[in-house]
């Protein structure tokens, strides 16, 4: 129950962060600025937590090259993820983001040659039907650029998931979070030379909260996995849809179309089924090893 609560808290923080990114953009904040303050202000939170729980020595790594690759891909992914939330309503951007397990399943089958049976392929098909219902390609309900950015973000996030799976064989989750945050600050700092600008106090407060909420979200997601397996906490991620809907209504008077709810139900069901099949597959593999 503690792990579930922690994951729900992390999803709330994540929804708040994306809403603040959208607000900051409307107040003239450059995307690079949001990225920089997101990482720079999260760094003390992440490092402080590691110091309290594991000690500074725990961030030592023998796979710095892997972390650099993860950081490079992660920064590009953050650009597209932030861009999707800036260009689309919060609920729709969140819903499209839920297709990541679907795309990751396809990439695992194609790139890693993982065995993918009829059950998971059926879930993938249902998930894509959900995407079509949300996007409604026969209408001009959403800006085409926003949809394109959101879909690219999903593909990039799926590649990141595969890279994290590889890093996870030798690196703890907190170590990966630390190096991603730490290594991303220098390139963003260089980019800030060209786009940094002065802001009013309210905008500075929004930028500060982007970093704080993002750091807390990372810690919550990582911490939940220390207290319960992925199969238990992963379904909590879909609570983000409720937070995004509430924030979109509160700040922008946005309310999702009926088709968004229908498509979201299909996408969520698809993602949960893929997660359940993965759990069954891993359980079977462990049983074979024990036997």
mmCIF file of N, CA and C in Angstrom, residues 37-136:
data_model
loop_
_atom_site.group_PDB
_atom_site.id
_atom_site.type_symbol
_atom_site.label_atom_id
_atom_site.label_comp_id
_atom_site.label_asym_id
_atom_site.label_seq_id
_atom_site.Cartn_x
_atom_site.Cartn_y
_atom_site.Cartn_z
ATOM 1 N N UNK A 37 15.712 24.282 -15.961
ATOM 2 C CA UNK A 37 15.302 24.412 -14.561
ATOM 3 C C UNK A 37 14.688 23.110 -14.048
ATOM 4 N N UNK A 38 14.073 22.370 -14.936
ATOM 5 C CA UNK A 38 13.557 21.050 -14.536
ATOM 6 C C UNK A 38 14.682 20.171 -14.022
ATOM 7 N N UNK A 39 15.807 20.146 -14.728
ATOM 8 C CA UNK A 39 16.918 19.292 -14.347
ATOM 9 C C UNK A 39 17.760 19.900 -13.229
ATOM 10 N N UNK A 40 18.083 21.180 -13.349
ATOM 11 C CA UNK A 40 18.972 21.827 -12.377
ATOM 12 C C UNK A 40 18.361 21.861 -10.982
ATOM 13 N N UNK A 41 17.061 22.144 -10.885
ATOM 14 C CA UNK A 41 16.424 22.228 -9.575
ATOM 15 C C UNK A 41 16.075 20.853 -9.021
ATOM 16 N N UNK A 42 15.960 19.860 -9.893
ATOM 17 C CA UNK A 42 15.719 18.498 -9.417
ATOM 18 C C UNK A 42 16.996 17.856 -8.882
ATOM 19 N N UNK A 43 18.151 18.342 -9.341
ATOM 20 C CA UNK A 43 19.421 17.723 -8.968
ATOM 21 C C UNK A 43 19.642 17.679 -7.454
ATOM 22 N N UNK A 44 19.454 18.772 -6.723
ATOM 23 C CA UNK A 44 19.657 18.694 -5.265
ATOM 24 C C UNK A 44 18.692 17.724 -4.592
ATOM 25 N N UNK A 45 17.461 17.634 -5.092
ATOM 26 C CA UNK A 45 16.481 16.726 -4.505
ATOM 27 C C UNK A 45 16.910 15.275 -4.708
ATOM 28 N N UNK A 46 17.316 14.966 -5.939
ATOM 29 C CA UNK A 46 17.723 13.594 -6.259
ATOM 30 C C UNK A 46 18.972 13.206 -5.480
ATOM 31 N N UNK A 47 19.977 14.092 -5.490
ATOM 32 C CA UNK A 47 21.231 13.764 -4.810
ATOM 33 C C UNK A 47 21.034 13.695 -3.298
ATOM 34 N N UNK A 48 20.212 14.602 -2.767
ATOM 35 C CA UNK A 48 19.948 14.583 -1.328
ATOM 36 C C UNK A 48 19.281 13.289 -0.893
ATOM 37 N N UNK A 49 18.340 12.799 -1.709
ATOM 38 C CA UNK A 49 17.679 11.546 -1.395
ATOM 39 C C UNK A 49 18.650 10.374 -1.435
ATOM 40 N N UNK A 50 19.524 10.366 -2.423
ATOM 41 C CA UNK A 50 20.510 9.295 -2.531
ATOM 42 C C UNK A 50 21.448 9.317 -1.322
ATOM 43 N N UNK A 51 21.869 10.517 -0.913
ATOM 44 C CA UNK A 51 22.751 10.641 0.250
ATOM 45 C C UNK A 51 22.076 10.093 1.509
ATOM 46 N N UNK A 52 20.796 10.371 1.672
ATOM 47 C CA UNK A 52 20.074 9.932 2.874
ATOM 48 C C UNK A 52 19.823 8.433 2.884
ATOM 49 N N UNK A 53 19.604 7.857 1.715
ATOM 50 C CA UNK A 53 19.179 6.454 1.661
ATOM 51 C C UNK A 53 20.302 5.480 1.320
ATOM 52 N N UNK A 54 21.229 5.879 0.449
ATOM 53 C CA UNK A 54 22.238 4.932 -0.027
ATOM 54 C C UNK A 54 23.680 5.411 0.136
ATOM 55 N N UNK A 55 23.865 6.726 0.248
ATOM 56 C CA UNK A 55 25.210 7.256 0.350
ATOM 57 C C UNK A 55 25.769 7.627 -1.010
ATOM 58 N N UNK A 56 26.715 8.582 -1.015
ATOM 59 C CA UNK A 56 27.270 9.100 -2.263
ATOM 60 C C UNK A 56 27.976 8.020 -3.078
ATOM 61 N N UNK A 57 28.553 7.036 -2.397
ATOM 62 C CA UNK A 57 29.312 5.997 -3.107
ATOM 63 C C UNK A 57 28.417 5.168 -4.028
ATOM 64 N N UNK A 58 27.106 5.192 -3.785
ATOM 65 C CA UNK A 58 26.198 4.342 -4.568
ATOM 66 C C UNK A 58 26.060 4.798 -6.012
ATOM 67 N N UNK A 59 26.478 6.044 -6.331
ATOM 68 C CA UNK A 59 26.308 6.536 -7.704
ATOM 69 C C UNK A 59 27.503 6.176 -8.591
ATOM 70 N N UNK A 60 28.488 5.484 -8.036
ATOM 71 C CA UNK A 60 29.609 5.054 -8.875
ATOM 72 C C UNK A 60 29.124 4.099 -9.951
ATOM 73 N N UNK A 61 29.691 4.234 -11.121
ATOM 74 C CA UNK A 61 29.247 3.401 -12.236
ATOM 75 C C UNK A 61 30.417 2.993 -13.113
ATOM 76 N N UNK A 62 30.300 1.835 -13.702
ATOM 77 C CA UNK A 62 31.271 1.361 -14.685
ATOM 78 C C UNK A 62 30.710 1.480 -16.101
ATOM 79 N N UNK A 63 29.535 2.083 -16.213
ATOM 80 C CA UNK A 63 28.871 2.158 -17.515
ATOM 81 C C UNK A 63 28.533 3.602 -17.875
ATOM 82 N N UNK A 64 29.518 4.475 -17.764
ATOM 83 C CA UNK A 64 29.275 5.890 -18.044
ATOM 84 C C UNK A 64 28.846 6.100 -19.494
ATOM 85 N N UNK A 65 29.363 5.262 -20.401
ATOM 86 C CA UNK A 65 28.957 5.379 -21.803
ATOM 87 C C UNK A 65 27.468 5.122 -21.976
ATOM 88 N N UNK A 66 26.952 4.138 -21.274
ATOM 89 C CA UNK A 66 25.523 3.857 -21.325
ATOM 90 C C UNK A 66 24.700 4.998 -20.782
ATOM 91 N N UNK A 67 25.188 5.632 -19.718
ATOM 92 C CA UNK A 67 24.475 6.771 -19.147
ATOM 93 C C UNK A 67 24.507 7.981 -20.082
ATOM 94 N N UNK A 68 25.613 8.155 -20.789
ATOM 95 C CA UNK A 68 25.687 9.259 -21.756
ATOM 96 C C UNK A 68 24.693 9.034 -22.890
ATOM 97 N N UNK A 69 24.597 7.798 -23.368
ATOM 98 C CA UNK A 69 23.628 7.483 -24.424
ATOM 99 C C UNK A 69 22.208 7.709 -23.921
ATOM 100 N N UNK A 70 21.940 7.277 -22.687
ATOM 101 C CA UNK A 70 20.611 7.454 -22.118
ATOM 102 C C UNK A 70 20.290 8.935 -21.959
ATOM 103 N N UNK A 71 21.280 9.739 -21.549
ATOM 104 C CA UNK A 71 21.071 11.168 -21.368
ATOM 105 C C UNK A 71 20.792 11.856 -22.703
ATOM 106 N N UNK A 72 21.560 11.490 -23.729
ATOM 107 C CA UNK A 72 21.361 12.099 -25.043
ATOM 108 C C UNK A 72 19.957 11.828 -25.566
ATOM 109 N N UNK A 73 19.571 10.565 -25.526
ATOM 110 C CA UNK A 73 18.237 10.199 -25.996
ATOM 111 C C UNK A 73 17.161 10.771 -25.069
ATOM 112 N N UNK A 74 17.457 10.795 -23.773
ATOM 113 C CA UNK A 74 16.497 11.323 -22.813
ATOM 114 C C UNK A 74 16.222 12.799 -23.001
ATOM 115 N N UNK A 75 17.253 13.579 -23.311
ATOM 116 C CA UNK A 75 17.058 15.017 -23.540
ATOM 117 C C UNK A 75 16.193 15.269 -24.769
ATOM 118 N N UNK A 76 16.482 14.530 -25.838
ATOM 119 C CA UNK A 76 15.667 14.684 -27.048
ATOM 120 C C UNK A 76 14.222 14.281 -26.743
ATOM 121 N N UNK A 77 14.061 13.187 -25.991
ATOM 122 C CA UNK A 77 12.723 12.753 -25.613
ATOM 123 C C UNK A 77 11.996 13.792 -24.777
ATOM 124 N N UNK A 78 12.707 14.448 -23.850
ATOM 125 C CA UNK A 78 12.087 15.482 -23.027
ATOM 126 C C UNK A 78 11.641 16.667 -23.862
ATOM 127 N N UNK A 79 12.418 17.025 -24.882
ATOM 128 C CA UNK A 79 12.034 18.118 -25.774
ATOM 129 C C UNK A 79 10.679 17.818 -26.415
ATOM 130 N N UNK A 80 10.532 16.605 -26.920
ATOM 131 C CA UNK A 80 9.278 16.246 -27.590
ATOM 132 C C UNK A 80 8.141 16.047 -26.586
ATOM 133 N N UNK A 81 8.437 15.497 -25.420
ATOM 134 C CA UNK A 81 7.394 15.329 -24.403
ATOM 135 C C UNK A 81 6.873 16.670 -23.916
ATOM 136 N N UNK A 82 7.778 17.587 -23.603
ATOM 137 C CA UNK A 82 7.362 18.917 -23.180
ATOM 138 C C UNK A 82 6.603 19.605 -24.309
ATOM 139 N N UNK A 83 7.116 19.448 -25.541
ATOM 140 C CA UNK A 83 6.452 20.071 -26.687
ATOM 141 C C UNK A 83 5.038 19.560 -26.874
ATOM 142 N N UNK A 84 4.821 18.264 -26.655
ATOM 143 C CA UNK A 84 3.479 17.685 -26.808
ATOM 144 C C UNK A 84 2.503 18.319 -25.824
ATOM 145 N N UNK A 85 2.934 18.511 -24.578
ATOM 146 C CA UNK A 85 2.044 19.097 -23.581
ATOM 147 C C UNK A 85 1.812 20.579 -23.823
ATOM 148 N N UNK A 86 2.767 21.241 -24.444
ATOM 149 C CA UNK A 86 2.591 22.652 -24.784
ATOM 150 C C UNK A 86 1.591 22.814 -25.929
ATOM 151 N N UNK A 87 1.640 21.904 -26.905
ATOM 152 C CA UNK A 87 0.846 22.050 -28.117
ATOM 153 C C UNK A 87 -0.541 21.424 -28.037
ATOM 154 N N UNK A 88 -0.727 20.443 -27.128
ATOM 155 C CA UNK A 88 -1.994 19.725 -27.047
ATOM 156 C C UNK A 88 -2.670 19.960 -25.696
ATOM 157 N N UNK A 89 -3.989 19.736 -25.607
ATOM 158 C CA UNK A 89 -4.633 19.728 -24.290
ATOM 159 C C UNK A 89 -4.001 18.660 -23.402
ATOM 160 N N UNK A 90 -3.994 18.900 -22.094
ATOM 161 C CA UNK A 90 -3.291 18.007 -21.174
ATOM 162 C C UNK A 90 -3.801 16.568 -21.248
ATOM 163 N N UNK A 91 -5.109 16.395 -21.265
ATOM 164 C CA UNK A 91 -5.664 15.037 -21.241
ATOM 165 C C UNK A 91 -5.275 14.260 -22.486
ATOM 166 N N UNK A 92 -5.368 14.900 -23.648
ATOM 167 C CA UNK A 92 -5.047 14.207 -24.892
ATOM 168 C C UNK A 92 -3.548 13.895 -24.978
ATOM 169 N N UNK A 93 -2.701 14.827 -24.546
ATOM 170 C CA UNK A 93 -1.260 14.567 -24.554
ATOM 171 C C UNK A 93 -0.919 13.409 -23.618
ATOM 172 N N UNK A 94 -1.571 13.367 -22.458
ATOM 173 C CA UNK A 94 -1.351 12.281 -21.501
ATOM 174 C C UNK A 94 -1.807 10.948 -22.074
ATOM 175 N N UNK A 95 -2.968 10.947 -22.716
ATOM 176 C CA UNK A 95 -3.516 9.712 -23.276
ATOM 177 C C UNK A 95 -2.606 9.142 -24.351
ATOM 178 N N UNK A 96 -2.127 9.990 -25.251
ATOM 179 C CA UNK A 96 -1.220 9.523 -26.300
ATOM 180 C C UNK A 96 0.069 8.992 -25.683
ATOM 181 N N UNK A 97 0.524 9.617 -24.603
ATOM 182 C CA UNK A 97 1.723 9.140 -23.923
ATOM 183 C C UNK A 97 1.580 7.742 -23.359
ATOM 184 N N UNK A 98 0.350 7.335 -23.060
ATOM 185 C CA UNK A 98 0.117 5.993 -22.520
ATOM 186 C C UNK A 98 0.377 4.888 -23.547
ATOM 187 N N UNK A 99 0.587 5.257 -24.801
ATOM 188 C CA UNK A 99 0.847 4.231 -25.823
ATOM 189 C C UNK A 99 2.286 3.731 -25.781
ATOM 190 N N UNK A 100 3.096 4.260 -24.884
ATOM 191 C CA UNK A 100 4.500 3.846 -24.823
ATOM 192 C C UNK A 100 4.680 2.332 -24.667
ATOM 193 N N UNK A 101 3.947 1.642 -23.764
ATOM 194 C CA UNK A 101 4.124 0.175 -23.678
ATOM 195 C C UNK A 101 3.799 -0.536 -24.985
ATOM 196 N N UNK A 102 2.858 0.019 -25.740
ATOM 197 C CA UNK A 102 2.476 -0.585 -27.017
ATOM 198 C C UNK A 102 3.630 -0.490 -28.006
ATOM 199 N N UNK A 103 4.192 0.708 -28.137
ATOM 200 C CA UNK A 103 5.311 0.910 -29.061
ATOM 201 C C UNK A 103 6.536 0.136 -28.581
ATOM 202 N N UNK A 104 6.773 0.108 -27.265
ATOM 203 C CA UNK A 104 7.914 -0.629 -26.716
ATOM 204 C C UNK A 104 7.808 -2.114 -27.028
ATOM 205 N N UNK A 105 6.585 -2.643 -27.007
ATOM 206 C CA UNK A 105 6.374 -4.054 -27.354
ATOM 207 C C UNK A 105 6.779 -4.323 -28.797
ATOM 208 N N UNK A 106 6.393 -3.430 -29.690
ATOM 209 C CA UNK A 106 6.751 -3.580 -31.103
ATOM 210 C C UNK A 106 8.264 -3.506 -31.286
ATOM 211 N N UNK A 107 8.902 -2.519 -30.637
ATOM 212 C CA UNK A 107 10.353 -2.367 -30.763
ATOM 213 C C UNK A 107 11.086 -3.575 -30.186
ATOM 214 N N UNK A 108 10.576 -4.111 -29.069
ATOM 215 C CA UNK A 108 11.209 -5.291 -28.475
ATOM 216 C C UNK A 108 11.164 -6.475 -29.427
ATOM 217 N N UNK A 109 10.029 -6.623 -30.118
ATOM 218 C CA UNK A 109 9.885 -7.736 -31.055
ATOM 219 C C UNK A 109 10.758 -7.548 -32.286
ATOM 220 N N UNK A 110 10.832 -6.311 -32.769
ATOM 221 C CA UNK A 110 11.564 -6.043 -34.017
ATOM 222 C C UNK A 110 13.069 -5.954 -33.781
ATOM 223 N N UNK A 111 13.469 -5.207 -32.754
ATOM 224 C CA UNK A 111 14.897 -4.935 -32.534
ATOM 225 C C UNK A 111 15.572 -5.990 -31.663
ATOM 226 N N UNK A 112 14.878 -6.438 -30.612
ATOM 227 C CA UNK A 112 15.476 -7.393 -29.681
ATOM 228 C C UNK A 112 15.083 -8.836 -29.977
ATOM 229 N N UNK A 113 14.217 -8.997 -30.969
ATOM 230 C CA UNK A 113 13.760 -10.341 -31.360
ATOM 231 C C UNK A 113 13.118 -11.089 -30.197
ATOM 232 N N UNK A 114 12.440 -10.359 -29.311
ATOM 233 C CA UNK A 114 11.763 -11.005 -28.207
ATOM 234 C C UNK A 114 10.511 -11.720 -28.712
ATOM 235 N N UNK A 115 10.239 -12.863 -28.125
ATOM 236 C CA UNK A 115 9.041 -13.616 -28.512
ATOM 237 C C UNK A 115 7.796 -12.848 -28.067
ATOM 238 N N UNK A 116 6.928 -12.586 -29.023
ATOM 239 C CA UNK A 116 5.708 -11.832 -28.739
ATOM 240 C C UNK A 116 4.534 -12.601 -29.318
ATOM 241 N N UNK A 117 3.712 -13.167 -28.449
ATOM 242 C CA UNK A 117 2.629 -14.029 -28.897
ATOM 243 C C UNK A 117 1.384 -13.275 -29.307
ATOM 244 N N UNK A 118 0.351 -14.047 -29.619
ATOM 245 C CA UNK A 118 -0.902 -13.488 -30.102
ATOM 246 C C UNK A 118 -1.562 -12.593 -29.067
ATOM 247 N N UNK A 119 -1.348 -12.892 -27.760
ATOM 248 C CA UNK A 119 -1.974 -12.090 -26.716
ATOM 249 C C UNK A 119 -1.465 -10.649 -26.746
ATOM 250 N N UNK A 120 -0.150 -10.487 -26.783
ATOM 251 C CA UNK A 120 0.401 -9.137 -26.759
ATOM 252 C C UNK A 120 0.182 -8.410 -28.082
ATOM 253 N N UNK A 121 0.215 -9.149 -29.209
ATOM 254 C CA UNK A 121 -0.070 -8.490 -30.484
ATOM 255 C C UNK A 121 -1.525 -8.032 -30.537
ATOM 256 N N UNK A 122 -2.409 -8.783 -29.946
ATOM 257 C CA UNK A 122 -3.815 -8.369 -29.881
ATOM 258 C C UNK A 122 -3.958 -7.094 -29.046
ATOM 259 N N UNK A 123 -3.211 -7.038 -27.936
ATOM 260 C CA UNK A 123 -3.238 -5.841 -27.097
ATOM 261 C C UNK A 123 -2.692 -4.638 -27.848
ATOM 262 N N UNK A 124 -1.640 -4.842 -28.636
ATOM 263 C CA UNK A 124 -1.067 -3.765 -29.450
ATOM 264 C C UNK A 124 -2.109 -3.236 -30.428
ATOM 265 N N UNK A 125 -2.826 -4.146 -31.090
ATOM 266 C CA UNK A 125 -3.848 -3.740 -32.057
ATOM 267 C C UNK A 125 -4.955 -2.936 -31.384
ATOM 268 N N UNK A 126 -5.406 -3.398 -30.219
ATOM 269 C CA UNK A 126 -6.449 -2.671 -29.486
ATOM 270 C C UNK A 126 -5.952 -1.281 -29.091
ATOM 271 N N UNK A 127 -4.686 -1.210 -28.676
ATOM 272 C CA UNK A 127 -4.109 0.077 -28.296
ATOM 273 C C UNK A 127 -4.087 1.061 -29.442
ATOM 274 N N UNK A 128 -3.750 0.594 -30.623
ATOM 275 C CA UNK A 128 -3.705 1.493 -31.771
ATOM 276 C C UNK A 128 -5.101 1.919 -32.209
ATOM 277 N N UNK A 129 -6.077 1.041 -32.033
ATOM 278 C CA UNK A 129 -7.463 1.456 -32.277
ATOM 279 C C UNK A 129 -7.824 2.599 -31.322
ATOM 280 N N UNK A 130 -7.376 2.474 -30.077
ATOM 281 C CA UNK A 130 -7.603 3.544 -29.108
ATOM 282 C C UNK A 130 -6.968 4.857 -29.534
ATOM 283 N N UNK A 131 -5.764 4.783 -30.088
ATOM 284 C CA UNK A 131 -5.090 5.997 -30.571
ATOM 285 C C UNK A 131 -5.912 6.655 -31.677
ATOM 286 N N UNK A 132 -6.395 5.850 -32.608
ATOM 287 C CA UNK A 132 -7.194 6.397 -33.710
ATOM 288 C C UNK A 132 -8.476 7.050 -33.196
ATOM 289 N N UNK A 133 -9.063 6.463 -32.157
ATOM 290 C CA UNK A 133 -10.277 7.039 -31.583
ATOM 291 C C UNK A 133 -9.972 8.393 -30.942
ATOM 292 N N UNK A 134 -8.844 8.490 -30.235
ATOM 293 C CA UNK A 134 -8.464 9.747 -29.588
ATOM 294 C C UNK A 134 -8.106 10.814 -30.620
ATOM 295 N N UNK A 135 -7.261 10.429 -31.570
ATOM 296 C CA UNK A 135 -6.742 11.395 -32.543
ATOM 297 C C UNK A 135 -7.822 11.825 -33.523
ATOM 298 N N UNK A 136 -8.725 10.928 -33.866
ATOM 299 C CA UNK A 136 -9.787 11.195 -34.839
ATOM 300 C C UNK A 136 -9.210 11.818 -36.104
#
